[in-house]
PDB file of C-alpha atoms in Angstrom:
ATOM      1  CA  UNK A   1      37.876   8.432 -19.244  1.00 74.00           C
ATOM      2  CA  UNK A   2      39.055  10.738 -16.511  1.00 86.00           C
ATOM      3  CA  UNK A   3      37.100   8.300 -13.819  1.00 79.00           C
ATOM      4  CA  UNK A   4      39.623   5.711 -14.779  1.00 80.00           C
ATOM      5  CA  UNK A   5      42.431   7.907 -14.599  1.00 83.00           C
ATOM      6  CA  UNK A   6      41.967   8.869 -11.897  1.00 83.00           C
ATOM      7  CA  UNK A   7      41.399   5.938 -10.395  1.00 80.00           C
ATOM      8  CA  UNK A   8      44.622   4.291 -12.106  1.00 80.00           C
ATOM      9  CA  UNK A   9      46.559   7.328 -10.068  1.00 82.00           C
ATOM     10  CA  UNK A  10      45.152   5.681  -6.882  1.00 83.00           C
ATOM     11  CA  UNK A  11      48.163   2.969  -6.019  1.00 80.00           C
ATOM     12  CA  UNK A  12      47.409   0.914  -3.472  1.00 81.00           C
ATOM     13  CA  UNK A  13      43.390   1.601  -2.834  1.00 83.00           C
ATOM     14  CA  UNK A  14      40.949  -0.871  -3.662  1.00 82.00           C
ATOM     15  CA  UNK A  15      37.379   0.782  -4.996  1.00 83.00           C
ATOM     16  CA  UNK A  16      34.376  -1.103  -4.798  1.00 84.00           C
ATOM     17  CA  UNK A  17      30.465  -0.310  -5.570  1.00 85.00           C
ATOM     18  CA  UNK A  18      28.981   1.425  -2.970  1.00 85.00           C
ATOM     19  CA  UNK A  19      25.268   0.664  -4.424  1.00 87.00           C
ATOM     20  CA  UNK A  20      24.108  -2.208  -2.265  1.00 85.00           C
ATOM     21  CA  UNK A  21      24.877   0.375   0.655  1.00 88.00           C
ATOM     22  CA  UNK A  22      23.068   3.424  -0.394  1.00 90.00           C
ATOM     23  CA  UNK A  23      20.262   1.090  -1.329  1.00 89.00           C
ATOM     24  CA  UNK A  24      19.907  -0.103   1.897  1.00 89.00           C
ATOM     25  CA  UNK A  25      19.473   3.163   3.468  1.00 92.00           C
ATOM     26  CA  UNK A  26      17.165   4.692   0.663  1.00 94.00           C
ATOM     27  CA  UNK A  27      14.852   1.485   0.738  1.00 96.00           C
ATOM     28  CA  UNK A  28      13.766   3.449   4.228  1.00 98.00           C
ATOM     29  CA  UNK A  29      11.594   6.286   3.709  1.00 98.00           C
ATOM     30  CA  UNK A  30      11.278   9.015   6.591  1.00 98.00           C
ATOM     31  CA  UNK A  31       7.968  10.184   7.585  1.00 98.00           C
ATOM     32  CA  UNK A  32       8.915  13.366   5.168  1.00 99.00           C
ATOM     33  CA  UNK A  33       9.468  11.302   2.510  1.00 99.00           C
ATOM     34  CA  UNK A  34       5.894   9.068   2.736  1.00 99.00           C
ATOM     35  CA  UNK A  35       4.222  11.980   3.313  1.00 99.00           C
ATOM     36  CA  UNK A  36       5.695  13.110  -0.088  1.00 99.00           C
ATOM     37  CA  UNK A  37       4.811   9.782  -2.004  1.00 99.00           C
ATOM     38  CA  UNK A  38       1.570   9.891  -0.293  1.00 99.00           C
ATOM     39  CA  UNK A  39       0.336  13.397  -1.970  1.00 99.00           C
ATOM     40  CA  UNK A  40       1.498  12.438  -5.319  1.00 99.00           C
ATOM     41  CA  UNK A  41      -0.397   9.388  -4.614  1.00 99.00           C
ATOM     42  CA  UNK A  42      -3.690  11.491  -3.530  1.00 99.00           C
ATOM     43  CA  UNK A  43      -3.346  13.809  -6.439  1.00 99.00           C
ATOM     44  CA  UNK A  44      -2.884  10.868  -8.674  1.00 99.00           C
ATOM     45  CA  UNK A  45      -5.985   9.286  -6.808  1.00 99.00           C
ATOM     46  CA  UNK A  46      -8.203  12.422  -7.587  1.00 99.00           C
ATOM     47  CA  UNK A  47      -8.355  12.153 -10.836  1.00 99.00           C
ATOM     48  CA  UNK A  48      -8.648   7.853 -11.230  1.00 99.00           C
ATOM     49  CA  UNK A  49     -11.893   8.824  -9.356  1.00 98.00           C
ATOM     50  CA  UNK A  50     -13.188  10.979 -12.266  1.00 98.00           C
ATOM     51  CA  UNK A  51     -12.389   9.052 -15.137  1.00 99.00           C
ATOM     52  CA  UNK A  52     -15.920   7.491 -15.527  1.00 98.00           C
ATOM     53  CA  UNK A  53     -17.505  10.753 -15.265  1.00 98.00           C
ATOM     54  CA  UNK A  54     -14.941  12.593 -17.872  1.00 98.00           C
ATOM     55  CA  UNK A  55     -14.570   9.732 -20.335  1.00 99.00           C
ATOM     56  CA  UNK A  56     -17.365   8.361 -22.462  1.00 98.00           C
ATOM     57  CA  UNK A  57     -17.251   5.483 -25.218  1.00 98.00           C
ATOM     58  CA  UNK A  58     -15.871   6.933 -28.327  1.00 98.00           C
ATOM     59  CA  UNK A  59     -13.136   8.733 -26.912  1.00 98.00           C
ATOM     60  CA  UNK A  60      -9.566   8.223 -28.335  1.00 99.00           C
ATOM     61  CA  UNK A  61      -6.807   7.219 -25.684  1.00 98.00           C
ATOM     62  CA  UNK A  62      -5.180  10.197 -26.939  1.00 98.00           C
ATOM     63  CA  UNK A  63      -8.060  12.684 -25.705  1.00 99.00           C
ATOM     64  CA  UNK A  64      -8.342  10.982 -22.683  1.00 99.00           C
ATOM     65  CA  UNK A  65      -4.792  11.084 -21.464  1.00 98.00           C
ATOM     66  CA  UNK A  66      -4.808  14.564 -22.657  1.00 98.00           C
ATOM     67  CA  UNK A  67      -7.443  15.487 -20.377  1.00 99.00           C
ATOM     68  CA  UNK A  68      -6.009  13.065 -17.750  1.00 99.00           C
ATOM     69  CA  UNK A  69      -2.932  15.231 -17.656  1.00 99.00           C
ATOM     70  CA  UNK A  70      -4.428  18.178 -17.261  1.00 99.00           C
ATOM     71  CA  UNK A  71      -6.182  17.153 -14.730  1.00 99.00           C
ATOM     72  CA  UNK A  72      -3.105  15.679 -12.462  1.00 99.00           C
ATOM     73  CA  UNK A  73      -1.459  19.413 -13.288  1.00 99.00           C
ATOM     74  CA  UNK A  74      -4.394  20.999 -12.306  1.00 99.00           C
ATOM     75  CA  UNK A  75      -4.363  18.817  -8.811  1.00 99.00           C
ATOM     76  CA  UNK A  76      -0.710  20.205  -8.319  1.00 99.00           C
ATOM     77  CA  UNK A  77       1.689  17.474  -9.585  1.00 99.00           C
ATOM     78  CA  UNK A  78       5.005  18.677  -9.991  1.00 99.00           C
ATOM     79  CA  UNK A  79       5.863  16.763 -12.751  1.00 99.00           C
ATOM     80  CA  UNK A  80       4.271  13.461 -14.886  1.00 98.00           C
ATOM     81  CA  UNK A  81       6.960  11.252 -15.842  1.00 98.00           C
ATOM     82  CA  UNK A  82       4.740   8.783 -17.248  1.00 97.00           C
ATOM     83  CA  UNK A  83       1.330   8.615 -18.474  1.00 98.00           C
ATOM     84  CA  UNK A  84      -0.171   5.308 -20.232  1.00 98.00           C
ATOM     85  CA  UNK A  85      -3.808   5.290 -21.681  1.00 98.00           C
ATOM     86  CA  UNK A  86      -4.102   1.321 -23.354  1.00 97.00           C
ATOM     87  CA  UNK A  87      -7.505   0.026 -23.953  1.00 97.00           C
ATOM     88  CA  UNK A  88      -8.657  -2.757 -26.147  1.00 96.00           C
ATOM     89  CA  UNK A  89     -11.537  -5.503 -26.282  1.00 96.00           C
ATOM     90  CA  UNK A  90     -11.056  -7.565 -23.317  1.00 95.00           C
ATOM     91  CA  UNK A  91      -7.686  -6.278 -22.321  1.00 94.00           C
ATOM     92  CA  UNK A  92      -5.282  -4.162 -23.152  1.00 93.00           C
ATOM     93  CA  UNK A  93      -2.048  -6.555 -24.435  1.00 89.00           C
ATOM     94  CA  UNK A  94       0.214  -3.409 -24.328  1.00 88.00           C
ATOM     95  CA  UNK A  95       0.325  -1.771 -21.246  1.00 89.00           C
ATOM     96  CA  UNK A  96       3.498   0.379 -22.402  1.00 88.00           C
ATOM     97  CA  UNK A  97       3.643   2.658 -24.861  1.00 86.00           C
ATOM     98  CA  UNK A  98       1.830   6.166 -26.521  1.00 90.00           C
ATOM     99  CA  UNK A  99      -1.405   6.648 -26.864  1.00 95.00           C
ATOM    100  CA  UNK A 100      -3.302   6.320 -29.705  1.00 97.00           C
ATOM    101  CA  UNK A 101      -6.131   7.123 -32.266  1.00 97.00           C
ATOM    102  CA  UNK A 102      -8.335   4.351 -31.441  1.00 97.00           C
ATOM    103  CA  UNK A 103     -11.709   5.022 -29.714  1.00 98.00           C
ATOM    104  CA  UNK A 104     -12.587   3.031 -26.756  1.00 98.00           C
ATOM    105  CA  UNK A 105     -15.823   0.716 -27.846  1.00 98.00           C
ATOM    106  CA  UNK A 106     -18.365  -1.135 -25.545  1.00 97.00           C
ATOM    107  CA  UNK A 107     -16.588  -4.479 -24.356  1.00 97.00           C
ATOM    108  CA  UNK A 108     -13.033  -2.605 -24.289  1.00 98.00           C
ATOM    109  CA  UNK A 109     -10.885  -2.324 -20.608  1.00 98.00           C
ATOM    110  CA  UNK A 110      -9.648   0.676 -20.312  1.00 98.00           C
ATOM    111  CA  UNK A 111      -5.887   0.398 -18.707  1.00 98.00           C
ATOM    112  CA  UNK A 112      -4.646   3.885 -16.870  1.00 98.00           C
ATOM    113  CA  UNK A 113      -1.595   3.780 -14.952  1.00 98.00           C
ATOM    114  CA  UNK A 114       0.569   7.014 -14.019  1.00 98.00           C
ATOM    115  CA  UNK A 115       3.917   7.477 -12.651  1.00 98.00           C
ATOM    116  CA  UNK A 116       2.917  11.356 -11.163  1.00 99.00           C
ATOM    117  CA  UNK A 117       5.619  13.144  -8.891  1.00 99.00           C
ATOM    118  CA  UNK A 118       5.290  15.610  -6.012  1.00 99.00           C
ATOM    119  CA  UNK A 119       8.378  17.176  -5.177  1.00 99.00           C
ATOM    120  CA  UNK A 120      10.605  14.771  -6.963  1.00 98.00           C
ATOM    121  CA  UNK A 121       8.562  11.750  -5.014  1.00 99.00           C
ATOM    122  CA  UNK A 122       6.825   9.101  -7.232  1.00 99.00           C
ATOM    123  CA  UNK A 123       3.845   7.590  -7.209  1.00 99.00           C
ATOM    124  CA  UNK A 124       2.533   4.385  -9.424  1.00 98.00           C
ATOM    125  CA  UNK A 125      -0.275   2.903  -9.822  1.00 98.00           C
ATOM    126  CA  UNK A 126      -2.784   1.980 -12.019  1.00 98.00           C
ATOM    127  CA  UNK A 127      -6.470   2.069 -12.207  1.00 98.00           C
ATOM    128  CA  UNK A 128      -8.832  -0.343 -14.863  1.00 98.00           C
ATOM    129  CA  UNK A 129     -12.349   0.780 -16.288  1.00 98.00           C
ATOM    130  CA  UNK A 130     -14.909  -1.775 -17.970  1.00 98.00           C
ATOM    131  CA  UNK A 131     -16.303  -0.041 -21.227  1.00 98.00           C
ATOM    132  CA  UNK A 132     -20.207  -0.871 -21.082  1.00 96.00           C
ATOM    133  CA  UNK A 133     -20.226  -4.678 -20.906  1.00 94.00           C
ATOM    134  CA  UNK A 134     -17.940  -7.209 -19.523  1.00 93.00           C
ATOM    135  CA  UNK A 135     -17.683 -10.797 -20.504  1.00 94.00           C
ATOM    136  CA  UNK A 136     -17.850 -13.542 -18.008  1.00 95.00           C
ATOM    137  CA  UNK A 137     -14.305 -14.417 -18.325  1.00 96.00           C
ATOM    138  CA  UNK A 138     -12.852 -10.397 -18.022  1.00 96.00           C
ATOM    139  CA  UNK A 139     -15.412 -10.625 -14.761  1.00 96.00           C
ATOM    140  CA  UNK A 140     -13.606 -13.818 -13.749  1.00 95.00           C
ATOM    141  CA  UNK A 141      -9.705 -12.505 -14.047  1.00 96.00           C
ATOM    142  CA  UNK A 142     -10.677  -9.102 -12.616  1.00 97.00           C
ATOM    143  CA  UNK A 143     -11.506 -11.258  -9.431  1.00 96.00           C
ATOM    144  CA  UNK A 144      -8.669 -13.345  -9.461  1.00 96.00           C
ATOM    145  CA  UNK A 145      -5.998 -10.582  -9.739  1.00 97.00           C
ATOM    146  CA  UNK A 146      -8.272  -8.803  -7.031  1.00 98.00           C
ATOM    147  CA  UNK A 147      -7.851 -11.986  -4.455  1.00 97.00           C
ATOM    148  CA  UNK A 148      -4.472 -12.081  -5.761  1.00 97.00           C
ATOM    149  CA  UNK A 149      -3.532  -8.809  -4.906  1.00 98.00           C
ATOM    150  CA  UNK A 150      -5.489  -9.192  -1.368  1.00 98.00           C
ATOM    151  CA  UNK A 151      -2.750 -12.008  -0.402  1.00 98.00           C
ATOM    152  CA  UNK A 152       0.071  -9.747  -1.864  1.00 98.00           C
ATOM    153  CA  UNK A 153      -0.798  -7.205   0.356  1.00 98.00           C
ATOM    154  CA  UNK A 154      -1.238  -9.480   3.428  1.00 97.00           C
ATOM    155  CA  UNK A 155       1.993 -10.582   2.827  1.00 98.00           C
ATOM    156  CA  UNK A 156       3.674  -7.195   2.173  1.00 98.00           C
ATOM    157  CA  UNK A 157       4.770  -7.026   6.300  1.00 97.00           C
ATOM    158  CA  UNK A 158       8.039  -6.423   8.544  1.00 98.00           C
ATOM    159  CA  UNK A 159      10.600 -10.052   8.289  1.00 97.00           C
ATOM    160  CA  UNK A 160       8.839 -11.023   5.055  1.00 98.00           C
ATOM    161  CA  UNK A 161      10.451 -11.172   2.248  1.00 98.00           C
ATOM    162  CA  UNK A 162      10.006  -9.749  -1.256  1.00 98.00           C
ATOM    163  CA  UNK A 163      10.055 -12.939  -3.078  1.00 97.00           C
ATOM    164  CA  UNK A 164       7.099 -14.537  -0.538  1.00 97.00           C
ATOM    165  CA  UNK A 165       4.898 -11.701  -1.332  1.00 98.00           C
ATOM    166  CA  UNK A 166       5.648 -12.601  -4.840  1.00 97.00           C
ATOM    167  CA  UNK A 167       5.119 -16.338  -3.865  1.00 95.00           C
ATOM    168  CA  UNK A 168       1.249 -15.648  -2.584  1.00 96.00           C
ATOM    169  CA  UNK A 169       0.436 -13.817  -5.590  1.00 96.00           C
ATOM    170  CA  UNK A 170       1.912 -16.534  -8.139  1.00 94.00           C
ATOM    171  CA  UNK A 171       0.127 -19.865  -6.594  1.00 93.00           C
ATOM    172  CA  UNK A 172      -3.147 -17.973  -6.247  1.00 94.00           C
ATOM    173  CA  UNK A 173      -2.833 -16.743  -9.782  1.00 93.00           C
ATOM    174  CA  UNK A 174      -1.188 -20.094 -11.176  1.00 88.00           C
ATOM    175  CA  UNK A 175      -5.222 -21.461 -10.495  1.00 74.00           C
ATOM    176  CA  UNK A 176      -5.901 -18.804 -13.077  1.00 51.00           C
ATOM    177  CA  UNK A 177      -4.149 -20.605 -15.624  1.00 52.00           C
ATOM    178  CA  UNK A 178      -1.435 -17.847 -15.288  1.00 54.00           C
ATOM    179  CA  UNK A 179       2.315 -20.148 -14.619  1.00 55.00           C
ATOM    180  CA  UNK A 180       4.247 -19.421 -11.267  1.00 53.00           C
ATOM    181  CA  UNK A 181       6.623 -17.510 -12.834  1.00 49.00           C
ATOM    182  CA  UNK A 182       5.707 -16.065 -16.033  1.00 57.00           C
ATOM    183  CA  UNK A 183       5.310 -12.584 -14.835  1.00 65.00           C
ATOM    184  CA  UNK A 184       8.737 -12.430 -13.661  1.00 83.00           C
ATOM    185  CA  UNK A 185       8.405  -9.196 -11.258  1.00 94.00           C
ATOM    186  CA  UNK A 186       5.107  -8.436  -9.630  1.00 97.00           C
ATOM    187  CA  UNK A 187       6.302  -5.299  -7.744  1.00 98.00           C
ATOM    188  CA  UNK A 188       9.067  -2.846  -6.689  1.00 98.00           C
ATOM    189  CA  UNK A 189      10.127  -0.197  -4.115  1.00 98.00           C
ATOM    190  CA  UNK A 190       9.367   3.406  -4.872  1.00 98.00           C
ATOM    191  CA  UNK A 191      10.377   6.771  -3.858  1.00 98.00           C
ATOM    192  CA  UNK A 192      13.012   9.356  -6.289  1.00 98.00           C
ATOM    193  CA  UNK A 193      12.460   7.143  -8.806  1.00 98.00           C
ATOM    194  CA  UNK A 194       9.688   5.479 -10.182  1.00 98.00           C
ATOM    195  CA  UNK A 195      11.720   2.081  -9.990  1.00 97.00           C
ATOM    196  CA  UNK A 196      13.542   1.435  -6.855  1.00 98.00           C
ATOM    197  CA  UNK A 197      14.819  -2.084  -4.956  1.00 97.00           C
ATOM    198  CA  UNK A 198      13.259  -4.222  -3.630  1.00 98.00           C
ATOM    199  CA  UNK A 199      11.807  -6.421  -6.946  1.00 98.00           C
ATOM    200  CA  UNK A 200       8.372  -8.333  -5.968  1.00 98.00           C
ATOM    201  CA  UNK A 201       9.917 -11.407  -7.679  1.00 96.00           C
ATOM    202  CA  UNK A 202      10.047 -15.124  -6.399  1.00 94.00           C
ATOM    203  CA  UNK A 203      14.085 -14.782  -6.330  1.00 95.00           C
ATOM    204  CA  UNK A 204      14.610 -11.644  -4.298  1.00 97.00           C
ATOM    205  CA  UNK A 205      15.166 -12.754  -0.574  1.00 97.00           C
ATOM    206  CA  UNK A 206      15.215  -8.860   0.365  1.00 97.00           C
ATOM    207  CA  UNK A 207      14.143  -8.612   4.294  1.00 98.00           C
ATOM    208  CA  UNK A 208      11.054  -6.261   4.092  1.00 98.00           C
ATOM    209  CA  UNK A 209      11.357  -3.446   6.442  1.00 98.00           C
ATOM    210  CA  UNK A 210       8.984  -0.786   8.325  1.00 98.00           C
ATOM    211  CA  UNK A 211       9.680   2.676   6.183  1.00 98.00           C
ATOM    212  CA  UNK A 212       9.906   0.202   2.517  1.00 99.00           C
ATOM    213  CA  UNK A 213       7.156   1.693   0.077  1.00 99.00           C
ATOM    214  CA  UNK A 214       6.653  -0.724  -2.407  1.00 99.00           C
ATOM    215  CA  UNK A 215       4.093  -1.010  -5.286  1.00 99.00           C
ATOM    216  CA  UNK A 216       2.778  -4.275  -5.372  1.00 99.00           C
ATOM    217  CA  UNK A 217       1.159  -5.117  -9.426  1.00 97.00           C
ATOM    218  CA  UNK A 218       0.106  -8.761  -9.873  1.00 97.00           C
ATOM    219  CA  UNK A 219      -0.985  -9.217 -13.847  1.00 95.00           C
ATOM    220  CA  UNK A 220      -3.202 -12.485 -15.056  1.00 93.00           C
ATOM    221  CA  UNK A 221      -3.456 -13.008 -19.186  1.00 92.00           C
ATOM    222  CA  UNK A 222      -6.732 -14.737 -18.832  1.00 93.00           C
ATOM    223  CA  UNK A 223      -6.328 -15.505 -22.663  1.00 92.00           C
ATOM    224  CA  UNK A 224      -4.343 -14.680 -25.187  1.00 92.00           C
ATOM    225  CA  UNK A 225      -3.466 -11.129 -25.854  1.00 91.00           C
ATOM    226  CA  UNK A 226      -5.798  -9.565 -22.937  1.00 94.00           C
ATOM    227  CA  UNK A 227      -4.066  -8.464 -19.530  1.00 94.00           C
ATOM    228  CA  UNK A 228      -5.842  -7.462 -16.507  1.00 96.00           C
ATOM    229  CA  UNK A 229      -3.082  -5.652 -14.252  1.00 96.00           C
ATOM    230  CA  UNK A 230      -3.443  -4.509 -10.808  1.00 97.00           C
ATOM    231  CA  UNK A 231      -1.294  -1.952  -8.856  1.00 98.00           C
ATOM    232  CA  UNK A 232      -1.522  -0.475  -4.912  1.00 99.00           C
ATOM    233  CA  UNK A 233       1.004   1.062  -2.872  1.00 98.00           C
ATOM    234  CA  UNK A 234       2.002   0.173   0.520  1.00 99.00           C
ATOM    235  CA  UNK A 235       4.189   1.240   3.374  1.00 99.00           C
ATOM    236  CA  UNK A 236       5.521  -1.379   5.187  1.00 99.00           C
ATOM    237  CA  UNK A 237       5.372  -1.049   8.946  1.00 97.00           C
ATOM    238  CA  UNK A 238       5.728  -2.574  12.325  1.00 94.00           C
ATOM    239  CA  UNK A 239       2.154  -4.621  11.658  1.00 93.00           C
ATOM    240  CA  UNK A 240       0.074  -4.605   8.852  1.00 94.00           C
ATOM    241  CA  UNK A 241       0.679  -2.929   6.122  1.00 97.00           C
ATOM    242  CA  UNK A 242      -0.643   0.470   5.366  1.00 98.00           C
ATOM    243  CA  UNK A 243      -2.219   1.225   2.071  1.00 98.00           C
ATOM    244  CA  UNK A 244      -1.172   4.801   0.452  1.00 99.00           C
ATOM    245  CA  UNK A 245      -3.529   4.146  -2.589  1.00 98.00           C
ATOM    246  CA  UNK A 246      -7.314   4.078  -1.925  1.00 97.00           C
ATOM    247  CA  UNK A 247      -7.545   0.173  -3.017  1.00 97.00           C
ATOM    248  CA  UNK A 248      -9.089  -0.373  -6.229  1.00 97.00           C
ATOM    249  CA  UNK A 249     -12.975  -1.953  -6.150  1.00 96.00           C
ATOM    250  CA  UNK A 250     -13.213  -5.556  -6.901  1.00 96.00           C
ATOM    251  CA  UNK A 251     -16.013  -5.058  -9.309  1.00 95.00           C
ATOM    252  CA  UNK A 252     -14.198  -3.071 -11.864  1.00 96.00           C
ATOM    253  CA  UNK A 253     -15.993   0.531 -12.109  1.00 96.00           C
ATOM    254  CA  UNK A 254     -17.677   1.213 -15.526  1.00 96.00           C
ATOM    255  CA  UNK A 255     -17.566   4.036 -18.378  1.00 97.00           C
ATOM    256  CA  UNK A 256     -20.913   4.150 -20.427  1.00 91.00           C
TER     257      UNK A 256
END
């Protein structure tokens, strides 16, 4: 390639990756740059709050992420990246992937997560509906990942590390019946793209620092083939951190 021809022409100079540098200085958002996660994260936000009053049992995934989109468009998102309507009796088991054809039914959790841009600034996050009835033991993991999530955020502050929020998450979940380290990543930093360093996972020793904006998702598979996944965003600072998403109820709201 020209890249190593160039490079080949270069006697005597040693070239190394430069990554681990930039990183460093893009993990560190500027005011501007919150400010900018923070609207995609509000127009995002908007429409989460609607769902139970545009959606109604019966609906496809399809028409609802249809109308889903619109709706984040409407609110003034600049683009939408990604867009994932899952539902299913219990719990979604895919949380990737298209929509499709099926019709949400009473007893189904509806997943919705969206990775919505405003001005080439991501946010990602997800929000969870109960379709008419819960079960006792959907009731029970939606709590857990809630309590979960509470520690998580506690732990998201300034000298911390990645892999100790990671840590809380895990041994509060692992009473779940979920194992320490079966979800492998619980969280990530965010800003021009929807997947930036640090990685909420029990071996990244990453120093957190005020500016970081980091999405913090811990998942519980309360049985077989049925997921309950949460997902906030924070901004690390001085003290505590500061929530960007309005934090998701711990009673999980309802679509009848």
């Amino acid at each position: 390639s020209q890249l190593n021809a160039i490079i080949g022409d270069l006697k005597g100079v040693e070239i190394v990756d430069g990554a681990s540098l930039i990183w460093q200085l893009r993990m560190i958002k500027s005011p501007a740059e919150v400010s900018k996660i923070k609207k995609a994260v509000d127009i995002a936000g908007a429409v989460y709050a609607q769902v139970p009053d545009f959606v109604k049992i019966g609906d496809t995934e399809r028409r609802i992420l249809r109308e889903f989109r619109g709706r984040l468009n409407m609110g003034g998102a600049s683009a939408i990246p990604t867009l994932i309507c899952r539902s299913d009796v219990g719990g979604p088991f895919e949380i990737t992937g298209g929509p499709r054809d099926r019709p949400i039914a009473d007893g189904d959790l509806l997943f919705i997560d969206t990775g919505t841009t405003f001005d080439g600034y991501f946010c990602d996050y997800d929000r969870n509906y109960q379709v008419g009835k819960a079960t006792d033991a959907l009731r029970y993991a939606q709590e857990k990942v809630w309590e979960a999530h509470e520690l998580g955020l506690q732990a998201a502050t300034a000298g911390g590390t990645a892999g100790f929020v990671f840590e809380r998450m895990a041994k509060a979940l692992s009473s779940g019946g979920a194992d320490l380290n079966s979800n492998g990543r619980m969280g990530h930093g965010l800003g021009l793209r929807l997947t930036e360093p640090p990685s909420i996972r029990l071996e990244d020793n990453t120093v957190l620092q005020p500016g970081m904006v980091l999405c913090i998702e811990p998942a519980l598979e309360y049985e077989p083939g049925k997921i309950v996944l949460h997902e906030e965003t924070v901004l690390v600072t001085e003290g505590k951190a500061q929530l960007l998403t309005f934090r998701a109820p711990k009673q999980l709201a309802q679509i009848r």
